[in-house]
mmCIF file of C-alpha atoms in Angstrom:
data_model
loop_
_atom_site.group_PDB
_atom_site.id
_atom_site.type_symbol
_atom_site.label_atom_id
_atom_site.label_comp_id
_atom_site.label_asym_id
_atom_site.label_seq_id
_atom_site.Cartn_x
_atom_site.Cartn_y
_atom_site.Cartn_z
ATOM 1 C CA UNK O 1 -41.256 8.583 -7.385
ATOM 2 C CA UNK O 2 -43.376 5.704 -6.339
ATOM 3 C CA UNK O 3 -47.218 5.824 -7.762
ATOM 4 C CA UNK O 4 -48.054 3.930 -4.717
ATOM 5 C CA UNK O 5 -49.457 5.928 -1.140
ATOM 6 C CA UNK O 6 -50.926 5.132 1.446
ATOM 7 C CA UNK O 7 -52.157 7.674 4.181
ATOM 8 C CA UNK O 8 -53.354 7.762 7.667
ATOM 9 C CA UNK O 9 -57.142 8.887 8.420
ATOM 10 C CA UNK O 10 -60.934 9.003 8.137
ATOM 11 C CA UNK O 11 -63.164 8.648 5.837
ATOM 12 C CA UNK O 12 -66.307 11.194 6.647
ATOM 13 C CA UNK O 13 -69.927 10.257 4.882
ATOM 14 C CA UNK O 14 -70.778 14.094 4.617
ATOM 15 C CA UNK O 15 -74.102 13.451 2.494
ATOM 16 C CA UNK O 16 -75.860 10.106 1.209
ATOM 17 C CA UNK O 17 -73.344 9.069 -1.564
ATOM 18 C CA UNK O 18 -70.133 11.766 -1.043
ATOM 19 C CA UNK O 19 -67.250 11.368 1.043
ATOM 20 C CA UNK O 20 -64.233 13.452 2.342
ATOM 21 C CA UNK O 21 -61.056 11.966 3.312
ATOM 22 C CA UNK O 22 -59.303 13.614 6.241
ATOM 23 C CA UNK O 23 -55.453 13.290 6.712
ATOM 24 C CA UNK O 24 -54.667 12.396 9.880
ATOM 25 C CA UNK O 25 -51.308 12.853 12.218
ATOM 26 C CA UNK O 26 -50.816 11.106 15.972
ATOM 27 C CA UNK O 27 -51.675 12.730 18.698
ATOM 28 C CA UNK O 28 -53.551 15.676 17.206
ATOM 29 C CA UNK O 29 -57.311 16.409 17.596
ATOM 30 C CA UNK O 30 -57.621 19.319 15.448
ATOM 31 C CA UNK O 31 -60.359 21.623 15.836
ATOM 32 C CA UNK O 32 -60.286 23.407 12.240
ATOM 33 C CA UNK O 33 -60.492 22.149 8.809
ATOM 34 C CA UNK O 34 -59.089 23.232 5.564
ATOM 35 C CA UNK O 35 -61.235 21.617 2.732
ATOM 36 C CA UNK O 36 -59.358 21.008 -0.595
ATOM 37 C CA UNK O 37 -60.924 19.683 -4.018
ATOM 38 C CA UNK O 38 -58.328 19.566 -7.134
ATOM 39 C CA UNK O 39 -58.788 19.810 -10.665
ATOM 40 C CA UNK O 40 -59.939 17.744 -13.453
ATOM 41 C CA UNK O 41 -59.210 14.567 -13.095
ATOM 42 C CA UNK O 42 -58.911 14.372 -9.455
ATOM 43 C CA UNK O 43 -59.535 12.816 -6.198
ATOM 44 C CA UNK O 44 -58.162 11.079 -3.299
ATOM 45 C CA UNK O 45 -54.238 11.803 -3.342
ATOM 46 C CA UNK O 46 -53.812 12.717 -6.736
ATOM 47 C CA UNK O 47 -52.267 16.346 -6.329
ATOM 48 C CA UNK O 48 -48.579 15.442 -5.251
ATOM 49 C CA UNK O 49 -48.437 17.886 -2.136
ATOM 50 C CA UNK O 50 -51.603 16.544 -0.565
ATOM 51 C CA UNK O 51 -49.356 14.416 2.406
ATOM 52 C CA UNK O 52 -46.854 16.996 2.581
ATOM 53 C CA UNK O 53 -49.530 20.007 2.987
ATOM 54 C CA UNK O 54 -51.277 17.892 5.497
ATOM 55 C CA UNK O 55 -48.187 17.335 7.678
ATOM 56 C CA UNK O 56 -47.250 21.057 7.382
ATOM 57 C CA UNK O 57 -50.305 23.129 8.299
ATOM 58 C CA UNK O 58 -50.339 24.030 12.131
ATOM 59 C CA UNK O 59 -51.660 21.375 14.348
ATOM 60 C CA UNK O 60 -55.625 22.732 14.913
ATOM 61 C CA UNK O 61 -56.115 22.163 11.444
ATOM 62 C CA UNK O 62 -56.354 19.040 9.735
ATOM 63 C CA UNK O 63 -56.248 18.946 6.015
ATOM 64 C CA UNK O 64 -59.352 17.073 4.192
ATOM 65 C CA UNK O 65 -59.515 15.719 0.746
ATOM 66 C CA UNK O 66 -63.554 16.642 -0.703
ATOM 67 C CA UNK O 67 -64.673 13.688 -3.154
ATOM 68 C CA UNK O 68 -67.850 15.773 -4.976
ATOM 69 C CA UNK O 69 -69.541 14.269 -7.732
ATOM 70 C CA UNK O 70 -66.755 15.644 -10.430
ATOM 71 C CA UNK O 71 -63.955 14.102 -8.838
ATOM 72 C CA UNK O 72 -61.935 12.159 -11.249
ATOM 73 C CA UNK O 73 -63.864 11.554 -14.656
ATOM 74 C CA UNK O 74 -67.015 12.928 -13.372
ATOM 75 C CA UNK O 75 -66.261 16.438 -13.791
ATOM 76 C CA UNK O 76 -67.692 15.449 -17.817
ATOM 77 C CA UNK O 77 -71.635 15.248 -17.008
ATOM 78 C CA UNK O 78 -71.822 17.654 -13.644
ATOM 79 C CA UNK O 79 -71.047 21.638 -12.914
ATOM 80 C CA UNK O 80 -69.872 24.432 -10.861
ATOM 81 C CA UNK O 81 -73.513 24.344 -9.414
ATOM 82 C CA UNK O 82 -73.680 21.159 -8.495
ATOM 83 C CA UNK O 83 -70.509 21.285 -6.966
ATOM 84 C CA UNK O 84 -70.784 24.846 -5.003
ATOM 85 C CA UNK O 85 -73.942 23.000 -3.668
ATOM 86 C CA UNK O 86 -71.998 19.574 -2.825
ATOM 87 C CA UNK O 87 -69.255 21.744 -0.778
ATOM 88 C CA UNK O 88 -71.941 23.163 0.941
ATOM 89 C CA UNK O 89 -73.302 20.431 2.627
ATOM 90 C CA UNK O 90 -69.559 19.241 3.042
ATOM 91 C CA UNK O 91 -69.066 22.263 5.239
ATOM 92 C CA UNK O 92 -72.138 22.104 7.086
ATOM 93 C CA UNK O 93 -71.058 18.789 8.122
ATOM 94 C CA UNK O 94 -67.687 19.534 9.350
ATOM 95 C CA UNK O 95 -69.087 22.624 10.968
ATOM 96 C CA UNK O 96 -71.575 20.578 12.952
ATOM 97 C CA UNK O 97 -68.655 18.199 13.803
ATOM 98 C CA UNK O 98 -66.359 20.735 14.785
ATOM 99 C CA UNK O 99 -68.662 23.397 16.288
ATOM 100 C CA UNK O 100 -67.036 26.810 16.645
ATOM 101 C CA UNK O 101 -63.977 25.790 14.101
ATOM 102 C CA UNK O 102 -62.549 27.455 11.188
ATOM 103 C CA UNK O 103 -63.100 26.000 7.884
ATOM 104 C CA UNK O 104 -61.179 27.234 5.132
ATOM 105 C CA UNK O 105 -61.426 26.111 1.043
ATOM 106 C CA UNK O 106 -58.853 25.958 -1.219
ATOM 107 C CA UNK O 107 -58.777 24.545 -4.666
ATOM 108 C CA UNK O 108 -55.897 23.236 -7.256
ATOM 109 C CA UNK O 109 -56.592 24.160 -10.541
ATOM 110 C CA UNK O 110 -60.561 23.769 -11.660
ATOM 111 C CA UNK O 111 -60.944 23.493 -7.967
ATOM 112 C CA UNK O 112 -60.200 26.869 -8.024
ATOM 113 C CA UNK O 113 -63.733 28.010 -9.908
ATOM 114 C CA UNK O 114 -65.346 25.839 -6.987
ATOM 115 C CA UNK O 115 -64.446 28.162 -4.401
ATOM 116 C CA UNK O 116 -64.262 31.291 -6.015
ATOM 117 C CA UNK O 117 -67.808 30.313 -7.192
ATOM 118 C CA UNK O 118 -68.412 29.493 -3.566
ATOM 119 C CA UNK O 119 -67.568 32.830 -2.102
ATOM 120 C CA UNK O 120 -69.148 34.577 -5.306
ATOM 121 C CA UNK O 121 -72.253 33.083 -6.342
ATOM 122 C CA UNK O 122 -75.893 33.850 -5.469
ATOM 123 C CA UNK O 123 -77.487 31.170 -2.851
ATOM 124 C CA UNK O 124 -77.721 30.247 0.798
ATOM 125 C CA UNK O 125 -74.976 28.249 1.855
ATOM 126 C CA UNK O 126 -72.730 28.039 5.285
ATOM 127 C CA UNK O 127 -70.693 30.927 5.759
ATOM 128 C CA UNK O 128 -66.495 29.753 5.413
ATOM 129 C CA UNK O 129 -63.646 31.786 7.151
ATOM 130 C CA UNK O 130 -61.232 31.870 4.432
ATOM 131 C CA UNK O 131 -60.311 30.866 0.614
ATOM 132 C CA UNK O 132 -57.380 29.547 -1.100
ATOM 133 C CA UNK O 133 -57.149 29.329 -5.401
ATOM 134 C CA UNK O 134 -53.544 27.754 -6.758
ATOM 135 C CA UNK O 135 -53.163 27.400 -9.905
ATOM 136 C CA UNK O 136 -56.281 29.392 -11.104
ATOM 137 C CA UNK O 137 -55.803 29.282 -15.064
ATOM 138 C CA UNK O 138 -58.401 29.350 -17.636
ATOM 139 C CA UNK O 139 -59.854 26.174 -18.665
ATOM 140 C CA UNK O 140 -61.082 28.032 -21.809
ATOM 141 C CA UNK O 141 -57.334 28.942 -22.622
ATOM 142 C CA UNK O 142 -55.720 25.641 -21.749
ATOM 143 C CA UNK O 143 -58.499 23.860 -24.244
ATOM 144 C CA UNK O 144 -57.371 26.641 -27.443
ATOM 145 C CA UNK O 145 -53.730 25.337 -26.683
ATOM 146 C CA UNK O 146 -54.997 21.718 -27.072
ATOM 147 C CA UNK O 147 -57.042 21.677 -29.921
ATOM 148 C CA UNK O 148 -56.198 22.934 -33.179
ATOM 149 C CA UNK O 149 -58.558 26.373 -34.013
ATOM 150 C CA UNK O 150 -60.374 24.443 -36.561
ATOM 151 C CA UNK O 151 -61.637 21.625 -34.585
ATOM 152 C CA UNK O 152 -62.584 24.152 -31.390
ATOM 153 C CA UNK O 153 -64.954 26.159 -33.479
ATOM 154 C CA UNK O 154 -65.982 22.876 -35.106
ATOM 155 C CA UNK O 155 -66.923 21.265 -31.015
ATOM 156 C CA UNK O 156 -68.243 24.366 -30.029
ATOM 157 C CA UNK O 157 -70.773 24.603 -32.683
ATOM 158 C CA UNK O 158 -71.737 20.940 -32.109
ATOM 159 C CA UNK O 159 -72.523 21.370 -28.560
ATOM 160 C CA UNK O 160 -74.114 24.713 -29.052
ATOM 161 C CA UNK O 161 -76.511 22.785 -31.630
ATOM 162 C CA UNK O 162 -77.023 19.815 -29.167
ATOM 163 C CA UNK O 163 -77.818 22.198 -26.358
ATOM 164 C CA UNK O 164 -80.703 24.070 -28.677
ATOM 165 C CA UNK O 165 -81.968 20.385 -29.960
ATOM 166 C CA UNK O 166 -82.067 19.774 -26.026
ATOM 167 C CA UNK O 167 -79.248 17.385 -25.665
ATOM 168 C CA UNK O 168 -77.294 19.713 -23.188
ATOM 169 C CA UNK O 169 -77.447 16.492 -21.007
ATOM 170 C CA UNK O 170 -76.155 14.153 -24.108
ATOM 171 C CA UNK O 171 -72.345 13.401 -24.015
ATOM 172 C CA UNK O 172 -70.668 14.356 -27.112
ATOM 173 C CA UNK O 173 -68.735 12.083 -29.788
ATOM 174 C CA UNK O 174 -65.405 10.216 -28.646
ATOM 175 C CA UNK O 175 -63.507 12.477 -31.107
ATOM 176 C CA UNK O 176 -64.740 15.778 -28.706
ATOM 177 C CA UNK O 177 -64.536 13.925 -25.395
ATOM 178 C CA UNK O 178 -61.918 11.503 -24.818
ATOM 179 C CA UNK O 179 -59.546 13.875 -26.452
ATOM 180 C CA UNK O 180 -59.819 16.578 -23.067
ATOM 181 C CA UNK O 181 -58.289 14.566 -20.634
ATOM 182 C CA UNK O 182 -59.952 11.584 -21.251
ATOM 183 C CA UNK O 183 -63.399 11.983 -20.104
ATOM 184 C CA UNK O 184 -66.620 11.793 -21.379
ATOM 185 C CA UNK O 185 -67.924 15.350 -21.547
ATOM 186 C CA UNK O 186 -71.825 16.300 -21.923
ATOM 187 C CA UNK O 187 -72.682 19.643 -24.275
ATOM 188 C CA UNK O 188 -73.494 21.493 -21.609
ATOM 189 C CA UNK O 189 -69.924 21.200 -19.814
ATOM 190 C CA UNK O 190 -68.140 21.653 -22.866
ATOM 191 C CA UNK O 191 -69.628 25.163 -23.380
ATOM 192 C CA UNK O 192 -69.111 25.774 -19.886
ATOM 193 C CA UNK O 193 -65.645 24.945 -19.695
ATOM 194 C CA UNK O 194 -64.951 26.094 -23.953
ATOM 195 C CA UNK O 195 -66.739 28.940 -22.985
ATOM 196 C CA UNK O 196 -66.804 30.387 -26.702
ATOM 197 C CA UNK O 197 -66.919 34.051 -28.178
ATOM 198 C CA UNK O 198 -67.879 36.525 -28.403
ATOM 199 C CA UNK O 199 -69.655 36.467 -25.267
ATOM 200 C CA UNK O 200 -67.300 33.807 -23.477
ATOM 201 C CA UNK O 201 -70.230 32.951 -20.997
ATOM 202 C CA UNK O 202 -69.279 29.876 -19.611
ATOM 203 C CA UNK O 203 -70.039 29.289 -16.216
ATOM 204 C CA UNK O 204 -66.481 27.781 -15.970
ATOM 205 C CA UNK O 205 -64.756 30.794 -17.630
ATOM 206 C CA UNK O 206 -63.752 32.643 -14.426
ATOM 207 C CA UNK O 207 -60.236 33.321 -15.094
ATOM 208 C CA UNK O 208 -59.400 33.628 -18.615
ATOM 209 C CA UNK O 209 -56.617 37.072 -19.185
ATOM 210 C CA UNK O 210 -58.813 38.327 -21.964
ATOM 211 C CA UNK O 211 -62.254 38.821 -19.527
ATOM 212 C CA UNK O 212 -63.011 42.404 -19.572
ATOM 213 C CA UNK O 213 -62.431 43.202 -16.217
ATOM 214 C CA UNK O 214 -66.211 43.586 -15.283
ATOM 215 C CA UNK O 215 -66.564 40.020 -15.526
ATOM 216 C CA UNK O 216 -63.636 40.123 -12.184
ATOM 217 C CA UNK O 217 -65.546 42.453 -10.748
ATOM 218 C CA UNK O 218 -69.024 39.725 -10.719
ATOM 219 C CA UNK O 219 -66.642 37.002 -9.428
ATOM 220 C CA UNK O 220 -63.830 38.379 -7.193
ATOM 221 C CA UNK O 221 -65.708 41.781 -6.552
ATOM 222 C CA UNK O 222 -68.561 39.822 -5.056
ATOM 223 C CA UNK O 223 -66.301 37.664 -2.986
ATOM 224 C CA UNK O 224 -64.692 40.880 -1.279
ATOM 225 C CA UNK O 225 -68.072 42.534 -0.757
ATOM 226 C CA UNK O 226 -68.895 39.075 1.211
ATOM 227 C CA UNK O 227 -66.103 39.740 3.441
ATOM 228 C CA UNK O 228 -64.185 35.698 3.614
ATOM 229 C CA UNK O 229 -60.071 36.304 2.838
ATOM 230 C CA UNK O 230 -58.663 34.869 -0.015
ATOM 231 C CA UNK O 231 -54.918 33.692 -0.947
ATOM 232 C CA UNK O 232 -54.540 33.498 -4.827
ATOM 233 C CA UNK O 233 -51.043 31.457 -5.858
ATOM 234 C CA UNK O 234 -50.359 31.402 -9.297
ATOM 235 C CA UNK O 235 -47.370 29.095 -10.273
ATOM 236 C CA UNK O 236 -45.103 31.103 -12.220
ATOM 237 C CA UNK O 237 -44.120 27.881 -14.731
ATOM 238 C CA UNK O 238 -47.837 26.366 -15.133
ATOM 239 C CA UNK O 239 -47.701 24.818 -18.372
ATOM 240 C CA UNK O 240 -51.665 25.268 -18.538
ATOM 241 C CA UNK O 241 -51.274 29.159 -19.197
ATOM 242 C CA UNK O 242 -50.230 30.271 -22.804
ATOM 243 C CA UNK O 243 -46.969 31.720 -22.745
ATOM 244 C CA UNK O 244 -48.701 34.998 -24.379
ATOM 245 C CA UNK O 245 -50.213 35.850 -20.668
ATOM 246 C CA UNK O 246 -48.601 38.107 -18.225
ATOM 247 C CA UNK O 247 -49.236 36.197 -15.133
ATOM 248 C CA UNK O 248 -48.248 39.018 -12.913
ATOM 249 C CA UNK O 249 -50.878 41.530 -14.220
ATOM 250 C CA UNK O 250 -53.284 38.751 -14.390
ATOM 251 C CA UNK O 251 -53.160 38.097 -10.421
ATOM 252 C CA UNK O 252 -53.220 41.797 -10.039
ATOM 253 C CA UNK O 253 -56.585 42.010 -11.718
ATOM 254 C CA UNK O 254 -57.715 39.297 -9.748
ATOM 255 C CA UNK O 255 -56.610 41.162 -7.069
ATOM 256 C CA UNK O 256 -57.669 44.513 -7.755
ATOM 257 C CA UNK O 257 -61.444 43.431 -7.929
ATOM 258 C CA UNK O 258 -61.205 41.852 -4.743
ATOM 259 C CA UNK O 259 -59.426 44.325 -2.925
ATOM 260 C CA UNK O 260 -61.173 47.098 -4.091
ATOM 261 C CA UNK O 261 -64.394 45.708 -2.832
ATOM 262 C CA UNK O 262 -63.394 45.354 0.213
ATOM 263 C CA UNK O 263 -61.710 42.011 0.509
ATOM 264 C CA UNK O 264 -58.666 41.172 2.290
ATOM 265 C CA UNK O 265 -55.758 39.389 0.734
ATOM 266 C CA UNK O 266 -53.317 37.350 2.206
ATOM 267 C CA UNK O 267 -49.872 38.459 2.637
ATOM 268 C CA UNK O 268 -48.818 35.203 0.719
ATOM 269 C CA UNK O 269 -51.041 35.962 -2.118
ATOM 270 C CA UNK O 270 -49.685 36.289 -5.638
ATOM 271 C CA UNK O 271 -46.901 34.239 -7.806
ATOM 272 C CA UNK O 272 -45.245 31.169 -6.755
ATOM 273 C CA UNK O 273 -41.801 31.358 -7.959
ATOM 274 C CA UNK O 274 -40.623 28.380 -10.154
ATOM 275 C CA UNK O 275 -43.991 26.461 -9.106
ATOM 276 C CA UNK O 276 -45.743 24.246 -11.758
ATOM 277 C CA UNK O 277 -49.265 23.641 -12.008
ATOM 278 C CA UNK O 278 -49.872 21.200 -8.889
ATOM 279 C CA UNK O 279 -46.334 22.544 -7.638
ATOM 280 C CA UNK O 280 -44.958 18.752 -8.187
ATOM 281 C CA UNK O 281 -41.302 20.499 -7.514
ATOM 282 C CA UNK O 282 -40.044 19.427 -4.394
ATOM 283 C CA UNK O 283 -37.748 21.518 -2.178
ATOM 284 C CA UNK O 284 -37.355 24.661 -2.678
ATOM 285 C CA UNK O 285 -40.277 25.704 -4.403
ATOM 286 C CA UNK O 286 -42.785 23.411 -2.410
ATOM 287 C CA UNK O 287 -41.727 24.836 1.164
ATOM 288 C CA UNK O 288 -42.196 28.173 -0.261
ATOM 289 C CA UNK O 289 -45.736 26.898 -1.276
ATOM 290 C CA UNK O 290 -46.190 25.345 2.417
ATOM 291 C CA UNK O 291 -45.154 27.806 3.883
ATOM 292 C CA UNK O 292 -47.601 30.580 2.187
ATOM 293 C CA UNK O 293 -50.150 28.170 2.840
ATOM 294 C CA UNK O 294 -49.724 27.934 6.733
ATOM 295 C CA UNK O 295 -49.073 31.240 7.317
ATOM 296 C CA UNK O 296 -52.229 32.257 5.792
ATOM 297 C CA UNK O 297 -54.317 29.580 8.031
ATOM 298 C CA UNK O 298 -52.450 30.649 10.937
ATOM 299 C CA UNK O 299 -53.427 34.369 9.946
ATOM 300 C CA UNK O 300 -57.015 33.445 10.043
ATOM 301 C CA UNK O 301 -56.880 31.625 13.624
ATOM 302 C CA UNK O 302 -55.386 34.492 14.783
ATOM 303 C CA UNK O 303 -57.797 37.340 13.452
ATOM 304 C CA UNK O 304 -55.230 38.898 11.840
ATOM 305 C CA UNK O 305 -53.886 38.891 8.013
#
């Protein structure tokens, strides 16, 4: 497959210095928006469904690319915070475009903690009609699988030291940093996403199997006591999840703590069969994906999951 794309559509100015690219398709004037930010390491057309989600979701939506201050290598010196608050002003500005519209967020990967965090989190911020997470793994679990045990307790005692000498802000040796995916990372976001034990308190460290299930119950709980439905589509073949992890009883805990606060699920919501991590499959396994995906939009246009 070609690493060269091009795609139709707008680039939006939602705040001074941030921009959101929205897919475009002829002869549609869409009055709803689904806002999508990926993982580490991404931006603009980097998750290989992007063009083939936007082309596939009904017609009143369009399908819009969010470029917050961690997109590609930034995600090393910012946060969950800073991001939740980014999104916010994104939405407010597609809401004022599109008055009356639905916006819905989904997120690939670390994207996912954005809008989980986003439906979940203390603080005034504009009020979405629905949430997507695919591929919501634990950043914390995906780091133990790439560093040898030695050399994560070794990092995490480094930034824990930097962040008590007040260098949370400082970005960490080469050795630490360029290592996880090949950013510079700052103490402070190392701890978030490293999250170590006991307490595993990174603000990152949303979706890790091992969380007692309280910790659901502050994340997901909250999001079904606020009342926005949520889709959750783990891909049953993510190479990001240890292959000690029972994905199926993970979702359900997931889904448990939303549910039983009152939340409402999609009908789509749980795993996607054969998927990868950024479902890069084509076929089969992507129209399965698409299709979950639109039905769950259409869903909320229609008032009815």
């Amino acid at each position: 497959m070609s690493t060269n794309i091009k795609a139709p559509g707008i680039l939006h100015r939602y705040t001074t210095r941030l921009v959101a690219f929205e897919h475009t398709r002829n002869d549609v004037s869409p009055h709803n928006s689904l806002l999508f930010v990926g993982g580490l390491n991404d931006g603009f057309l980097t998750v290989p469904y992007a063009q083939d989600l936007a082309a596939s979701i009904p017609s009143s939506y369009s399908f819009i690319e969010v470029l917050l201050s961690s997109a590609f290598s930034g995600w090393g010196h910012s946060s969950i915070s800073q991001d939740v608050e980014e999104m916010g002003k994104c939405v407010e500005y597609f809401q004022s475009l599109r008055p009356g519209g639905k916006v819905v967020l989904m997120g690939n990967s670390t994207g996912c903690q954005v809008v989980l965090a986003y439906l979940s989190s203390e603080g005034s911020r504009p009020k979405v009609d629905g949430g997507i997470l695919q591929a919501p793994v634990s950043d914390r679990q995906a780091i133990e699988m790439i560093y040898p045990a030695e050399d994560y307790k070794r990092y995490n005692k480094m930034a824990q030291k930097w962040v008590q000498e007040g260098r949370g802000d400082h970005i960490l040796p080469n050795e630490v940093s360029l290592a996880l995916l090949g950013a510079r990372v700052t103490a402070n976001r190392w701890l978030s996403l490293a999250s170590p034990g006991p307490e595993h308190a990174g603000e990152d460290d949303m979706f890790s199997s091992d969380l007692e299930y309280g910790r659901f119950q502050s994340t997901f709980g909250m999001a079904g006591r606020r009342g926005v439905p949520l889709m959750i589509l783990f891909s049953e073949n993510d190479g990001f999840v240890p292959k000690a992890v029972d994905k199926e009883a993970l979702v359900a805990r997931m889904e448990k703590a939303f549910v039983d606060a009152g939340g409402q699920l999609g009908k789509g919501s749980g795993i996607l069969p054969g998927a990868s991590h950024t479902v890069k499959e084509e076929g089969e396994v992507r129209d399965e994906f698409l299709n979950r995906v639109r039905h769950f939009v259409e869903s909320l246009e229609r008032g009815a999951l």
